[in-house]
Coordinates of C-alpha atoms and ligand atoms in Angstrom, one line a residue:
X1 CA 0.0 0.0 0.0
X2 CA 1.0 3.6 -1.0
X3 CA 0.4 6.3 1.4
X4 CA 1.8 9.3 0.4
X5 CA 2.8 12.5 2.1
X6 CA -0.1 14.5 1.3
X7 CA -2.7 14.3 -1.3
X8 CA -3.9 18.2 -2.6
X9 CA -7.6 18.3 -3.6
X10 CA -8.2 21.4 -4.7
X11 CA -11.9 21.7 -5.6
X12 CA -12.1 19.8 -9.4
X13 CA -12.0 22.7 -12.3
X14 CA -13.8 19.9 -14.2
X15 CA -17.1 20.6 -12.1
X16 CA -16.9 23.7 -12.2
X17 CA -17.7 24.4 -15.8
X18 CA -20.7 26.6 -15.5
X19 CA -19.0 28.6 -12.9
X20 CA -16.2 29.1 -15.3
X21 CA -18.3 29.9 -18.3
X22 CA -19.7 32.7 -15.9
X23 CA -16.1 33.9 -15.8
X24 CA -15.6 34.2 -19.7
X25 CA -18.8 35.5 -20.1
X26 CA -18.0 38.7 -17.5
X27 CA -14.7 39.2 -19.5
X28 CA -13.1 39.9 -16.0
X29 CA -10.4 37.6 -15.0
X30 CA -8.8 39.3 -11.9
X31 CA -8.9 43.1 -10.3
X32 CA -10.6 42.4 -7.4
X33 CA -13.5 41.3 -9.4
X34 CA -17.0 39.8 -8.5
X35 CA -15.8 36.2 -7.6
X36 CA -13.0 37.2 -5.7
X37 CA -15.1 40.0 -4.0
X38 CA -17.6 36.8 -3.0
X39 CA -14.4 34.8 -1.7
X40 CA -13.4 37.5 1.0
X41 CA -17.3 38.3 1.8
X42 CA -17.2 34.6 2.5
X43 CA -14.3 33.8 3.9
X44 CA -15.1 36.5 6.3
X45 CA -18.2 35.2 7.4
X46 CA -17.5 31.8 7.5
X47 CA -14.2 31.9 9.0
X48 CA -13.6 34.8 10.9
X49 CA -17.4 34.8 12.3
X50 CA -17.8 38.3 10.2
X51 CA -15.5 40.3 12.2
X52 CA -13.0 42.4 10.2
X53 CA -12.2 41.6 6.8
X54 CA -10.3 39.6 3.9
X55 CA -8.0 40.6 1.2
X56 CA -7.0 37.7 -1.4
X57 CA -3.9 37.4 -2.4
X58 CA -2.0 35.6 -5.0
X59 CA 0.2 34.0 -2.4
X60 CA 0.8 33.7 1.3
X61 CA 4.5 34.8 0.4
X62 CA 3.6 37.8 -1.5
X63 CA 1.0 38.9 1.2
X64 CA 3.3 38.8 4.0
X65 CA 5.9 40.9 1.9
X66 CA 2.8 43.5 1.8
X67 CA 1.8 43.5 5.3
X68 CA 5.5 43.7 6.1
X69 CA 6.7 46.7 4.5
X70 CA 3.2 48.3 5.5
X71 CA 4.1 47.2 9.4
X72 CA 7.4 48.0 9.4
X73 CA 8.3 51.0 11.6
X74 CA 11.1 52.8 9.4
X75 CA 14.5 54.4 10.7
X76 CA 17.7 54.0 9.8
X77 CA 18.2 52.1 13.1
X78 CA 15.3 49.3 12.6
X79 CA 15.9 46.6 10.6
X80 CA 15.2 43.8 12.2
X81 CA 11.9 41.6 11.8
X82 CA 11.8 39.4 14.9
X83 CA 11.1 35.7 14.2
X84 CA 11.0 31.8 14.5
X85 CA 13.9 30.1 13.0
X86 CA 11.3 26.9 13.4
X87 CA 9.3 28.3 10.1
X88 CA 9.2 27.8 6.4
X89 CA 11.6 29.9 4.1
X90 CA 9.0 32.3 3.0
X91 CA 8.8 34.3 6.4
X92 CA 12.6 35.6 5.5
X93 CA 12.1 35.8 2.6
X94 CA 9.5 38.3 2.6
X95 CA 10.9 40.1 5.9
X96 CA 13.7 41.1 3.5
X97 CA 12.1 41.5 0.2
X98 CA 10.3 44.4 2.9
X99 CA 13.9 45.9 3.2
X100 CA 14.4 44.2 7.0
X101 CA 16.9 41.6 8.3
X102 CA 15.4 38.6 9.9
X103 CA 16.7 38.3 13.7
X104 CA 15.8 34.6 14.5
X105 CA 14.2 34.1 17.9
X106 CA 13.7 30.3 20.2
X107 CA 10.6 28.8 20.7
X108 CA 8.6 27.2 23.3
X109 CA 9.6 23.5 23.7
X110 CA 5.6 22.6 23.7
X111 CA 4.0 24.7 21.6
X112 CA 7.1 25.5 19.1
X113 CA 5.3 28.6 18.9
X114 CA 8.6 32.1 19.4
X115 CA 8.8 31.5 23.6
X116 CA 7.7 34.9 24.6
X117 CA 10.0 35.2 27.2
X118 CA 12.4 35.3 24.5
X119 CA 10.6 37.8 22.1
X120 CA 10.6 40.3 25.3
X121 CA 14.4 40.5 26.1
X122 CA 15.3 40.2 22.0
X123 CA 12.8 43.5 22.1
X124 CA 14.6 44.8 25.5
X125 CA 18.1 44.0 24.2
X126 CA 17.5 45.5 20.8
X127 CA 15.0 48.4 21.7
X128 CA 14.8 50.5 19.0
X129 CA 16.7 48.7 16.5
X130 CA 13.7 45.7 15.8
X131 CA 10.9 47.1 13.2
X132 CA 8.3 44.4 13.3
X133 CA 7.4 41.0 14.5
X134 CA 6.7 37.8 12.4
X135 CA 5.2 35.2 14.7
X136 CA 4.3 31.7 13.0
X137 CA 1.4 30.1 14.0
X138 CA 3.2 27.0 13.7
X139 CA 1.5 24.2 11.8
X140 CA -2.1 25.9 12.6
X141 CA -1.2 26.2 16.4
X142 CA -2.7 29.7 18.1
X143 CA -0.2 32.4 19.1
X144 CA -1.5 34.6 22.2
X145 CA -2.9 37.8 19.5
X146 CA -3.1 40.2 22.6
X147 CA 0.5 39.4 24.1
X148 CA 1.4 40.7 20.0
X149 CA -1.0 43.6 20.5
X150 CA 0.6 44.5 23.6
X151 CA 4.3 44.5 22.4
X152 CA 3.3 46.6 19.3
X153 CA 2.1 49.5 21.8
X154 CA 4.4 49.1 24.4
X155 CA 7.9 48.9 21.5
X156 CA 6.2 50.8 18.9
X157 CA 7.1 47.6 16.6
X158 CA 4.6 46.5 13.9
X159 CA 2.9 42.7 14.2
X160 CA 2.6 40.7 11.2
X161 CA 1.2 36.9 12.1
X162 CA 2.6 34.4 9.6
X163 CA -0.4 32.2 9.6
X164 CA 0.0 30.3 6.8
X165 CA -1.2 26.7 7.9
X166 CA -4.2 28.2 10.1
X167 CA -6.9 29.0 7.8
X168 CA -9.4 26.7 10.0
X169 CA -7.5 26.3 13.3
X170 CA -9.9 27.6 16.0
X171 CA -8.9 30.0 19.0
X172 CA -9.5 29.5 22.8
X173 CA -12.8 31.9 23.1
X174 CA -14.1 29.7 20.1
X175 CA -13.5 31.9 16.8
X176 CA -11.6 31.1 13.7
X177 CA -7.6 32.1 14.5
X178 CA -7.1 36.1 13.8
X179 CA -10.4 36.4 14.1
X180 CA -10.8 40.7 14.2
X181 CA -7.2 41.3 14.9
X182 CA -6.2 44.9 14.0
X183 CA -2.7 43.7 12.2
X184 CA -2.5 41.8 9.4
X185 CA -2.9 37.8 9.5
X186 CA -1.5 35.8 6.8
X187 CA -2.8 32.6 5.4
X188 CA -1.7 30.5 2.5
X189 CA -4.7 29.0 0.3
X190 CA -1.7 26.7 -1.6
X191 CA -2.4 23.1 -3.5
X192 CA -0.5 21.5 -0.4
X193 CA -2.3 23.3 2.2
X194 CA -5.6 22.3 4.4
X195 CA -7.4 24.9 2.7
X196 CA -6.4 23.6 -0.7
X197 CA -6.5 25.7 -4.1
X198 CA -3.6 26.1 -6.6
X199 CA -1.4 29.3 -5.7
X200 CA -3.2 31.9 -3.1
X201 CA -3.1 33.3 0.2
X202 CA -5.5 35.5 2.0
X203 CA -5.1 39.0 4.4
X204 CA -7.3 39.0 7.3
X205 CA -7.7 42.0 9.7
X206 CA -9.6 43.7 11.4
X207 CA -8.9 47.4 10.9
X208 CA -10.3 48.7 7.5
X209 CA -8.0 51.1 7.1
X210 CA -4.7 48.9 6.6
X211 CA -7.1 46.1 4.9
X212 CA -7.6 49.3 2.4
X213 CA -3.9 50.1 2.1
X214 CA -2.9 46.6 1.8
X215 CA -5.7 46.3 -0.9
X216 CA -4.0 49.5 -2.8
X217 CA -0.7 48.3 -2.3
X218 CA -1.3 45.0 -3.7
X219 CA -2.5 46.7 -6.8
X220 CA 0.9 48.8 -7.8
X221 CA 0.3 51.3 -4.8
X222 CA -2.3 53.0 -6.9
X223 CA -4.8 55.5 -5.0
X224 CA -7.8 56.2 -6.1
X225 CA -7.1 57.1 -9.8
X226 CA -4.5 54.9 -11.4
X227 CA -1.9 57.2 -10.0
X228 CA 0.6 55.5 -7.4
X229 CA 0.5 56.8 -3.8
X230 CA 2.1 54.0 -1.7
X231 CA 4.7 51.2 -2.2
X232 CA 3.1 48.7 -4.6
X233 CA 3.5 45.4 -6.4
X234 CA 1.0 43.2 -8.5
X235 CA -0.5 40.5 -5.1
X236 CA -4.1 40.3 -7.0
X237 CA -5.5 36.7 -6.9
X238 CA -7.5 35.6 -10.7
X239 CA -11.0 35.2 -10.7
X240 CA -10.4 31.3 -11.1
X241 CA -8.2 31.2 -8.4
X242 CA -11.1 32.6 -6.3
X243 CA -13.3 29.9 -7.9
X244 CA -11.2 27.4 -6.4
X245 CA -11.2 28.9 -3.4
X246 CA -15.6 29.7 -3.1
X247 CA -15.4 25.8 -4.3
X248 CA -13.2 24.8 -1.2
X249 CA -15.4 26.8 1.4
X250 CA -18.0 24.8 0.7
X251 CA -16.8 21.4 2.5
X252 CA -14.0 22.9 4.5
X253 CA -15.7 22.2 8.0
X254 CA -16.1 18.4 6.9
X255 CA -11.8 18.4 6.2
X256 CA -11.2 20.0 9.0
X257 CA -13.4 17.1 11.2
X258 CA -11.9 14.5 9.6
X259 CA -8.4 15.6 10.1
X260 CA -9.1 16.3 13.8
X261 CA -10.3 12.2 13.7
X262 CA -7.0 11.5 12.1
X263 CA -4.5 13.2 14.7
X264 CA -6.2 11.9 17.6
X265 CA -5.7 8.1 15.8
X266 CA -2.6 9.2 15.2
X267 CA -1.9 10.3 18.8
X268 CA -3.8 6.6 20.4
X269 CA -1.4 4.8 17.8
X270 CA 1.7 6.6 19.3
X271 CA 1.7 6.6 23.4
X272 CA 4.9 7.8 24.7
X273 CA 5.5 9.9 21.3
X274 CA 5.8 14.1 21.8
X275 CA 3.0 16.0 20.4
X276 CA 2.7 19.9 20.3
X277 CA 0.8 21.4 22.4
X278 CA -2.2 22.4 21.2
X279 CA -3.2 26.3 21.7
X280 CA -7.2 27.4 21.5
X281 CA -10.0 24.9 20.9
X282 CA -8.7 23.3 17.4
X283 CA -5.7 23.1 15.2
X284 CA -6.8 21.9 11.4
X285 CA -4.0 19.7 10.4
X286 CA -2.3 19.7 7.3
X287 CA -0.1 16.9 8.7
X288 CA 1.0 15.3 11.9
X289 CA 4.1 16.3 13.2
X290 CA 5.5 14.5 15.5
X291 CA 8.9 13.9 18.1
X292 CA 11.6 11.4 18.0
X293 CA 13.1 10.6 21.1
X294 CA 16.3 12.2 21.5
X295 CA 18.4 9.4 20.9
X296 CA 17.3 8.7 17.7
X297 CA 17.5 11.8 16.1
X298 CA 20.9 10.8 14.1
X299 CA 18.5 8.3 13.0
X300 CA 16.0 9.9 11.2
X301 CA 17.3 10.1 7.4
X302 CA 17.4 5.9 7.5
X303 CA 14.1 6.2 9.7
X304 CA 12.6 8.3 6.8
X305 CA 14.4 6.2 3.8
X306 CA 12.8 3.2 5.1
X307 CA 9.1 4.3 5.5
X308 CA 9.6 5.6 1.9
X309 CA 10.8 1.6 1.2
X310 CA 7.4 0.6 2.4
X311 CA 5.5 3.0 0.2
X312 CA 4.8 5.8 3.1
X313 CA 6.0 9.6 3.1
X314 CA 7.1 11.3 5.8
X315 CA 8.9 15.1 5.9
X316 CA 10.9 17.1 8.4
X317 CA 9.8 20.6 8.7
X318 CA 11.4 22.5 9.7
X319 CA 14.6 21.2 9.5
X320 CA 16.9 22.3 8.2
X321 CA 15.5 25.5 10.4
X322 CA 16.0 29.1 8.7
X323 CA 19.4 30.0 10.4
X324 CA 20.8 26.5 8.9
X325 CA 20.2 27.7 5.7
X326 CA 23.0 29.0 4.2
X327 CA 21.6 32.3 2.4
X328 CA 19.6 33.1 5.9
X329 CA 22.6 31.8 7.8
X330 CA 25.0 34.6 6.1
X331 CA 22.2 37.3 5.9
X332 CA 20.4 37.0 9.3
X333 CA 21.4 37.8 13.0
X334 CA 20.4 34.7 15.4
X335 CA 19.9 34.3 19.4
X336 CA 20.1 31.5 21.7
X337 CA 18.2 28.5 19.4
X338 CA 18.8 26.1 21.9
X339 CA 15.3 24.5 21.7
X340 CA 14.4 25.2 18.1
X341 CA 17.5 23.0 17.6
X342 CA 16.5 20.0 19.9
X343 CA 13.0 20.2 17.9
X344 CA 14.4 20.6 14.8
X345 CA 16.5 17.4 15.0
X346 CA 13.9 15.7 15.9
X347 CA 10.9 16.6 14.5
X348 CA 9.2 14.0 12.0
X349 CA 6.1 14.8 9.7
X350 CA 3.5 12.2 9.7
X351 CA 1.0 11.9 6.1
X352 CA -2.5 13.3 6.4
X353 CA -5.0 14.1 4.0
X354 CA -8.8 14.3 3.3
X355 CA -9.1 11.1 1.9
X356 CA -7.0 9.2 4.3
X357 CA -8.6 6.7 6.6
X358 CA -7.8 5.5 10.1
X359 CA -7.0 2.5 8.9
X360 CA -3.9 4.1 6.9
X361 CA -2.9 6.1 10.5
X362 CA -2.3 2.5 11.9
X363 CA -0.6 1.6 8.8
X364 CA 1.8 4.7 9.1
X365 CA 2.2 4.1 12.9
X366 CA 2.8 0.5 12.7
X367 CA 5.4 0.8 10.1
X368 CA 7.1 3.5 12.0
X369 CA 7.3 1.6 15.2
X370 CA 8.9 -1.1 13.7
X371 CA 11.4 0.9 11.5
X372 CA 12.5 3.0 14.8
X373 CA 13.1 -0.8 16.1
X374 CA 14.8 -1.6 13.1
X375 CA 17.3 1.8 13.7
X376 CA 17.9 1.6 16.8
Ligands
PLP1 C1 5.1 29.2 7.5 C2 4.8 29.6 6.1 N1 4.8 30.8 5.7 C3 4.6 31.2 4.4 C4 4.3 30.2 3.4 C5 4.1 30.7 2.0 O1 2.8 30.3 1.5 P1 2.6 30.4 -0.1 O2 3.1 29.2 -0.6 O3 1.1 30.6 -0.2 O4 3.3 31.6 -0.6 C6 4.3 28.9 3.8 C7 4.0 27.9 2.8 O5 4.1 26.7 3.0 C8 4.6 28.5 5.1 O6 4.6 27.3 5.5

């Protein structure tokens, strides 16, 4: 049996034919036009209980380079964006395509979320020289949105959440993650995401005013008549990309469920294993990650080659972790990464997808227990 990594399902085009003939028929195929104004209206309402708002983007990547350089508290002394080594590349990446150098920070050995003891002294130690923070809500876990809040008035730093994995991940009080936030929340709408189309990402926030800017921004800086007013590149997602996305609203609720089902088979099928913590009510899953015990993690390439012999995939993110790669590693200023280090080596990214059984979860686990006796 074959049991792959992850399996995208982006909504079939193929069903969608009417919808796309509607397209064709409008002659409008991106601008912020009438699908994609229908996507945020719904995403909104739907995920975010109708609080705030939602700007599309083309990308998670290219939205958090937007809400970035819009955050970013200028001076020729602050450059630095505060944040996780334990993320994906783009988080850097963006920081510096916004003009900033990333300053890595540790994380909490539970919730592998930036340890917020940590992002204080970084912000005491640095004072005025950091310009905004990047928190990752890592793999769909919640961050604490008012401990953020708090910094940004009390440093004068801007707050840009990278949520990319959390479209669906519910808070502690009940509502969708970000939920009304006044800085900019970041979520990836990628094939290989939870909340699956082909390339997009969506803004949420809840103050109008930098939605609108973002919005401008993301549209060559122009104001209100074609004439630019603000720093601007092309972030506008197509109307089909916003068809893909209406599409995947519709059974999101039943992927998320099922995934939950998933992790907590996972989690009977592993006692004794590390989990993260989980932060708020629900995290959707895209996948499981999951801990080796310390003394295996020199094991974990042969560990990985042979669940790939018996036909299962399993990753590592994030490891290598941003200040081991060598662009970020030449470019970027680090801190103490004692713990992102430990989870780094030994993190191990279980398969999950929406048409995956239980039945496959004790297929995964069962392999994996007896490769880890087979390595060790
Ligand atoms: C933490 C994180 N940030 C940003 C991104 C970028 O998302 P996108 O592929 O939509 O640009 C990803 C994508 O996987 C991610 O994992």
């Amino acid at each position: 049996m074959r049991i792959p990594f992850l399996r995208p399902r982006p909504a079939a085009l193929s069903q969608l034919v009417t919808e796309l003939r509607a397209i064709e028929g409008s002659g409008v195929y991106s601008n912020y036009g009438p699908v994609n104004s229908r996507l945020e209206e719904a995403l909104t309402n739907r995920l975010f209980g109708g609080l705030g708002g939602c700007l599309t983007v083309n990308c998670a990547t290219t939205g958090l380079i937007l809400a970035i350089r819009d955050a970013a508290k200028s001076s020729s002394e602050r450059k630095f964006a505060l944040m996780p080594s334990f993320t994906f590349a783009a988080t850097a990446h963006a920081a510096i395509w916004a003009g900033l150098t990333p300053l890595f920070c540790d994380i909490n050995p539970e919730t592998w979320t930036m340890r917020e003891c940590d992002v204080e002294g970084l912000l005491e130690s640095y004072r005025e020289r950091i310009s905004c923070i990047v928190p990752y809500a890592t793999f769909g876990n919640c961050v604490d949105l008012d401990f953020y809040d708090q910094l940004a008035s009390k440093y004068d730093v801007g707050v840009v959440i990278d949520a990319a994995a959390s479209l669906g991940s519910v808070d502690q009080q009940g509502r969708g993650f970000g939920a009304g936030f006044p800085h900019a929340v970041v979520y990836s709408m990628h094939a290989t995401k939870l909340f699956a189309t082909a390339e997009a990402g969506v803004i949420h926030c809840g103050d109008a005013d930098r939605l609108a800017r973002l919005r401008a921004m993301g549209n060559f800086g122009f104001g209100s008549s074609r004439v630019t007013t603000m720093p601007g590149l092309n972030s506008k997602l197509s109307e089909v990309g916003a068809l893909l996305g209406l599409a995947k609203l519709d059974h999101f609720k039943d992927v998320v469920a099922s995934r939950l089902t998933l992790a907590d088979s996972y989690k009977a099928h592993l006692p004794g294993f590390t989990f993260q913590r989980v932060v708020g009510q629900r995290i959707a899953y895209g996948f499981l990650p999951v801990l080796l015990p310390a003394a295996l993690s020199g094991q974990r390439s042969e560990l990985v080659a042979a669940m790939s012999r018996q036909g299962i995939g399993v990753r590592h993110y994030f490891s290598p972790h941003l200040a081991e790669h060598p662009f970020f590693a030449t470019l970027c200023q680090t801190s103490n990464l004692t713990v992102t280090q430990d989870i780094s080596d030994r993190i191990l990214s279980l398969p999950m997808s929406d048409t995956m059984t239980n039945e496959e979860v004790g297929i995964v686990c069962a392999t994996l227990l007896n490769a880890l006796e087979f390595v060790a």
